[in-house]
C-alpha positions as semicolon CSV with decimal commas, in nm:
position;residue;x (nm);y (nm);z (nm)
1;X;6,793;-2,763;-1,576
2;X;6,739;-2,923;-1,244
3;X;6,769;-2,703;-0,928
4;X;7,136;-2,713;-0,776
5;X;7,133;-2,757;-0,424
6;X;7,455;-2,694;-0,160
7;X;7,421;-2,831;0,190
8;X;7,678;-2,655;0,382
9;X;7,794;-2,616;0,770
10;X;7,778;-2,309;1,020
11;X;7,874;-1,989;0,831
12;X;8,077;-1,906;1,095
13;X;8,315;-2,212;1,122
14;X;8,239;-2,422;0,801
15;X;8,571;-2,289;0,589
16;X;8,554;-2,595;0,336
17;X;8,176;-2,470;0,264
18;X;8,269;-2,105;0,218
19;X;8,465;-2,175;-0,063
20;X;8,216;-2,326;-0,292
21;X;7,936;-2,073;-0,122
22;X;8,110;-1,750;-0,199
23;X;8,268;-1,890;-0,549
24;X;7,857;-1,966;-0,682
25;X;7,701;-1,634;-0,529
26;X;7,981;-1,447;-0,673
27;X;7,913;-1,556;-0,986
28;X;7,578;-1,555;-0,949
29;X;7,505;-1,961;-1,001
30;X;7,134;-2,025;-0,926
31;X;7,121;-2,258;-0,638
32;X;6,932;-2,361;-0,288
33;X;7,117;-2,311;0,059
34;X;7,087;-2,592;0,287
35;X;7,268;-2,563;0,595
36;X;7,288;-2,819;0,865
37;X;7,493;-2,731;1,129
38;X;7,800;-2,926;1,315
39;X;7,664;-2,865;1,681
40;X;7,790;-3,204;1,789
41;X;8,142;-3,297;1,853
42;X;8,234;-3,510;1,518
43;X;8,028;-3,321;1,329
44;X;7,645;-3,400;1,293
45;X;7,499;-3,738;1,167
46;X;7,276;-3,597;0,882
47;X;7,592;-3,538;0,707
48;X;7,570;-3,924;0,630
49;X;7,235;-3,901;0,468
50;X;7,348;-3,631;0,223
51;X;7,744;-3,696;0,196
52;X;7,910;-3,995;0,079
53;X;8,216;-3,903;0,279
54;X;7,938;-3,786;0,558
55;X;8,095;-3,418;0,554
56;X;7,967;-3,084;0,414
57;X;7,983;-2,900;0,145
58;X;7,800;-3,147;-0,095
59;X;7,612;-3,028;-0,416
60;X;7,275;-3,232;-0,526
61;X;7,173;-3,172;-0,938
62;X;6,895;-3,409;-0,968
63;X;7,042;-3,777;-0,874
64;X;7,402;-3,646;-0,887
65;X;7,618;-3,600;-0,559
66;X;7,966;-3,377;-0,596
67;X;8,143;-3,304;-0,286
68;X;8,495;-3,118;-0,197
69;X;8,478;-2,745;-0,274
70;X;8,664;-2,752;-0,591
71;X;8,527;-3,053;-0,764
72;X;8,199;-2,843;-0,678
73;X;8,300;-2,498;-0,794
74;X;8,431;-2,691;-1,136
75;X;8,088;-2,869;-1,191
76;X;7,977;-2,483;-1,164
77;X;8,219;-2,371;-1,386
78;X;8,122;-2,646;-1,661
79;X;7,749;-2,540;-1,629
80;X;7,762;-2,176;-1,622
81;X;8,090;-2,133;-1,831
82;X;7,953;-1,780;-1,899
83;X;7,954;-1,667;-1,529
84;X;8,345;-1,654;-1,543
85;X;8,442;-1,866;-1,208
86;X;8,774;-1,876;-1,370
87;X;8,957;-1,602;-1,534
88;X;8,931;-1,606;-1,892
89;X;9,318;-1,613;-1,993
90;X;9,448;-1,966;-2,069
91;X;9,787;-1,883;-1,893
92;X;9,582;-1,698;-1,641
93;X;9,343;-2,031;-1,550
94;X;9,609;-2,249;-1,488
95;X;9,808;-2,076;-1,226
96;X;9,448;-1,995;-1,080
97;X;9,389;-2,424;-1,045
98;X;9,751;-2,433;-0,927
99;X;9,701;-2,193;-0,617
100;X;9,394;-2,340;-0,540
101;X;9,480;-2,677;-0,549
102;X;9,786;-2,594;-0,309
103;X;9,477;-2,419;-0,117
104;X;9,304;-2,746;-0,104
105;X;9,612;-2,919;-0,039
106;X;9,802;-2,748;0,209
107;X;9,872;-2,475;0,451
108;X;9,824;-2,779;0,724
109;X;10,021;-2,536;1,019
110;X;9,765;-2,225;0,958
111;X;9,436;-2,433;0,898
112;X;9,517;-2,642;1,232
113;X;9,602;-2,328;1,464
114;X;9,367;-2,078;1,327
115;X;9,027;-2,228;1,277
116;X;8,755;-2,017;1,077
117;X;8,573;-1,775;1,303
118;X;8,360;-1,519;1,144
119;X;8,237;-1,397;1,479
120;X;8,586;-1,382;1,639
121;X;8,723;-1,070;1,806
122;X;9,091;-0,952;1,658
123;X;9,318;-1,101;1,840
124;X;9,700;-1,264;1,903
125;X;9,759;-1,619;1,968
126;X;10,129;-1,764;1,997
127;X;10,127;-1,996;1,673
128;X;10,338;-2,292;1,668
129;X;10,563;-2,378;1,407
130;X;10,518;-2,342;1,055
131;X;10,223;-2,168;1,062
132;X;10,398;-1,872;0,985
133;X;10,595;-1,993;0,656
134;X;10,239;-2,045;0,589
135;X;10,150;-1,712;0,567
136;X;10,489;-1,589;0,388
137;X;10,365;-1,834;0,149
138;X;10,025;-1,741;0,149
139;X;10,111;-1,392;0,121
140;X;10,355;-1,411;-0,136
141;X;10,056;-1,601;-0,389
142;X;9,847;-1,305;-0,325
143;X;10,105;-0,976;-0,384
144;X;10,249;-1,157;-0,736
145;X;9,880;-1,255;-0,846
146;X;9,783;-0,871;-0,768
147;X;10,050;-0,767;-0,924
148;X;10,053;-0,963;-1,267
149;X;9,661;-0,901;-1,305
150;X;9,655;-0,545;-1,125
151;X;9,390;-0,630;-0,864
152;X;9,205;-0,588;-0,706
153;X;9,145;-0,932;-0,700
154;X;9,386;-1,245;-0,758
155;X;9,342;-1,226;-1,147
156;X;9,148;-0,897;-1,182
157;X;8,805;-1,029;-1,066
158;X;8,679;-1,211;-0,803
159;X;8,736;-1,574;-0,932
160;X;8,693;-1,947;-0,752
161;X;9,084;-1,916;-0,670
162;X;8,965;-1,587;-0,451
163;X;8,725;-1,797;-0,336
164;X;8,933;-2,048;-0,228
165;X;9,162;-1,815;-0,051
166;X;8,840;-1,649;0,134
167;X;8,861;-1,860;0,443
168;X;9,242;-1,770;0,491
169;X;9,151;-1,405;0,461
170;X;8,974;-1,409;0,777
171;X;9,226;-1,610;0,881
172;X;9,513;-1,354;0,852
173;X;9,222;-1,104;0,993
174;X;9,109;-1,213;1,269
175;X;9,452;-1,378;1,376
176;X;9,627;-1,052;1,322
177;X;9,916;-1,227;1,101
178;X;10,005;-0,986;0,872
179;X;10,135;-0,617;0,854
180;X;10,181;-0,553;0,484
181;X;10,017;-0,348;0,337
182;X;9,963;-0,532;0,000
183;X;9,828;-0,808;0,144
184;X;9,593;-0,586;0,375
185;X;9,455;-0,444;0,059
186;X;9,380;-0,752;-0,156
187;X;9,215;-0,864;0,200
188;X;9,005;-0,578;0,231
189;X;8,886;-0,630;-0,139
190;X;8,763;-0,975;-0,040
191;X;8,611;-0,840;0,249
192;X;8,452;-0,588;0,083
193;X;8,263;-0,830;-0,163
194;X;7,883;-0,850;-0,148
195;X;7,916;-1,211;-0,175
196;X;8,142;-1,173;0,151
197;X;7,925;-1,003;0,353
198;X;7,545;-1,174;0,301
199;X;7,775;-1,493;0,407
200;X;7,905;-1,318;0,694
201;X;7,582;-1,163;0,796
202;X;7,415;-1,522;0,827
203;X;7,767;-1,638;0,994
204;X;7,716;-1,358;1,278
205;X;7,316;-1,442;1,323
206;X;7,358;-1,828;1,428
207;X;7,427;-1,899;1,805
208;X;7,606;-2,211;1,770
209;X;7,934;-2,269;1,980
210;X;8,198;-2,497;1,868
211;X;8,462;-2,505;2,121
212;X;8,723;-2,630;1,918
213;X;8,705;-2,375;1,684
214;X;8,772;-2,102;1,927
215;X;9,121;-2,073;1,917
């Protein structure tokens, strides 16, 4: 098989390449890192050489181009189907697609105010409205997945709908926007994840500012 390749953004800021990132390594998928970073203001222009929509994540197999995180983590899924990116119950898949395609979808309010920051101290912002119905909605996905499958994950194990969700998690941490204690915990699962952690380690090395991103 040819060598997968996934040019992604910052690790700090790029939330959209987290997703497939995190969802691949988790599973351990074989595939190259390439990150070029957005260190101009619209992004960076060598998106266009590699992107047909001239925006990161993008995954090269041979001649092939697949962008958007969840077309990517499905090509995964179809190529590896033994490395489990979705859970294995029929039921069980299909409520995973559904959540993550509301991911992919929505939760316009929280994406807009509280931009990806790996590097970001804790900290209150006032939010403007609706961002917190997004996180009662958020929230509520993660307590009834936990609860059906038990944890500590959304369906047991880490999965690509956890993976989709990672980006909010440091979201709701970093943000401070939730108290409850179920949601803390399935957070600090996540968080907890080696998968989570070599992307945050490379996310706290770079030096790259991007002002609008520092809410």
């Amino acid at each position: 098989m040819e060598e997968l390749t996934l040019y992604i953004g910052n690790k700090n800021y790029s939330s959209w390449s987290f997703r497939p990132w995190i969802a691949l390594t988790a599973a351990g998928v074989p595939f190259r890192e390439h990150l070029i970073p957005f260190d101009f203001p619209a992004g960076n222009p060598l998106f266009r050489d590699i992107s047909p929509t001239g925006r990161v994540p993008v995954l090269h197999h041979g001649s092939l181009r697949i962008w958007e995180s969840l077309a990517i983590i499905e090509y995964a899924a179809e190529l590896f189907p033994d490395r489990a990116l979705w859970p294995a119950r029929r039921e069980d898949r299909a409520v995973a697609r559904s959540i993550s395609a509301e991911m992919l979808s929505g939760f316009r309010a929280l994406r807009g105010a509280c931009p990806m920051n790996i590097r970001r101290e804790k900290r209150r912002i006032p939010l403007p409205d609706g961002v917190m119905e997004d996180v009662e909605r958020i929230s509520a996905i993660w307590k009834e997945c936990c609860e059906n499958s038990g944890g500590p994950y959304l369906f047991g194990s880490f999965s690509a709908a956890d993976a989709m969700f990672a980006p909010v998690v440091n979201r709701f941490d970093v943000y401070d926007l939730t108290q409850d204690a179920k949601v803390l915990a399935y957070m600090e699962a996540v968080k907890s994840h080696p998968a989570w952690i070599r992307w945050c380690e490379g996310a706290l090395e770079e030096t790259w500012i991007v002002p609008e991103d520092e809410a």
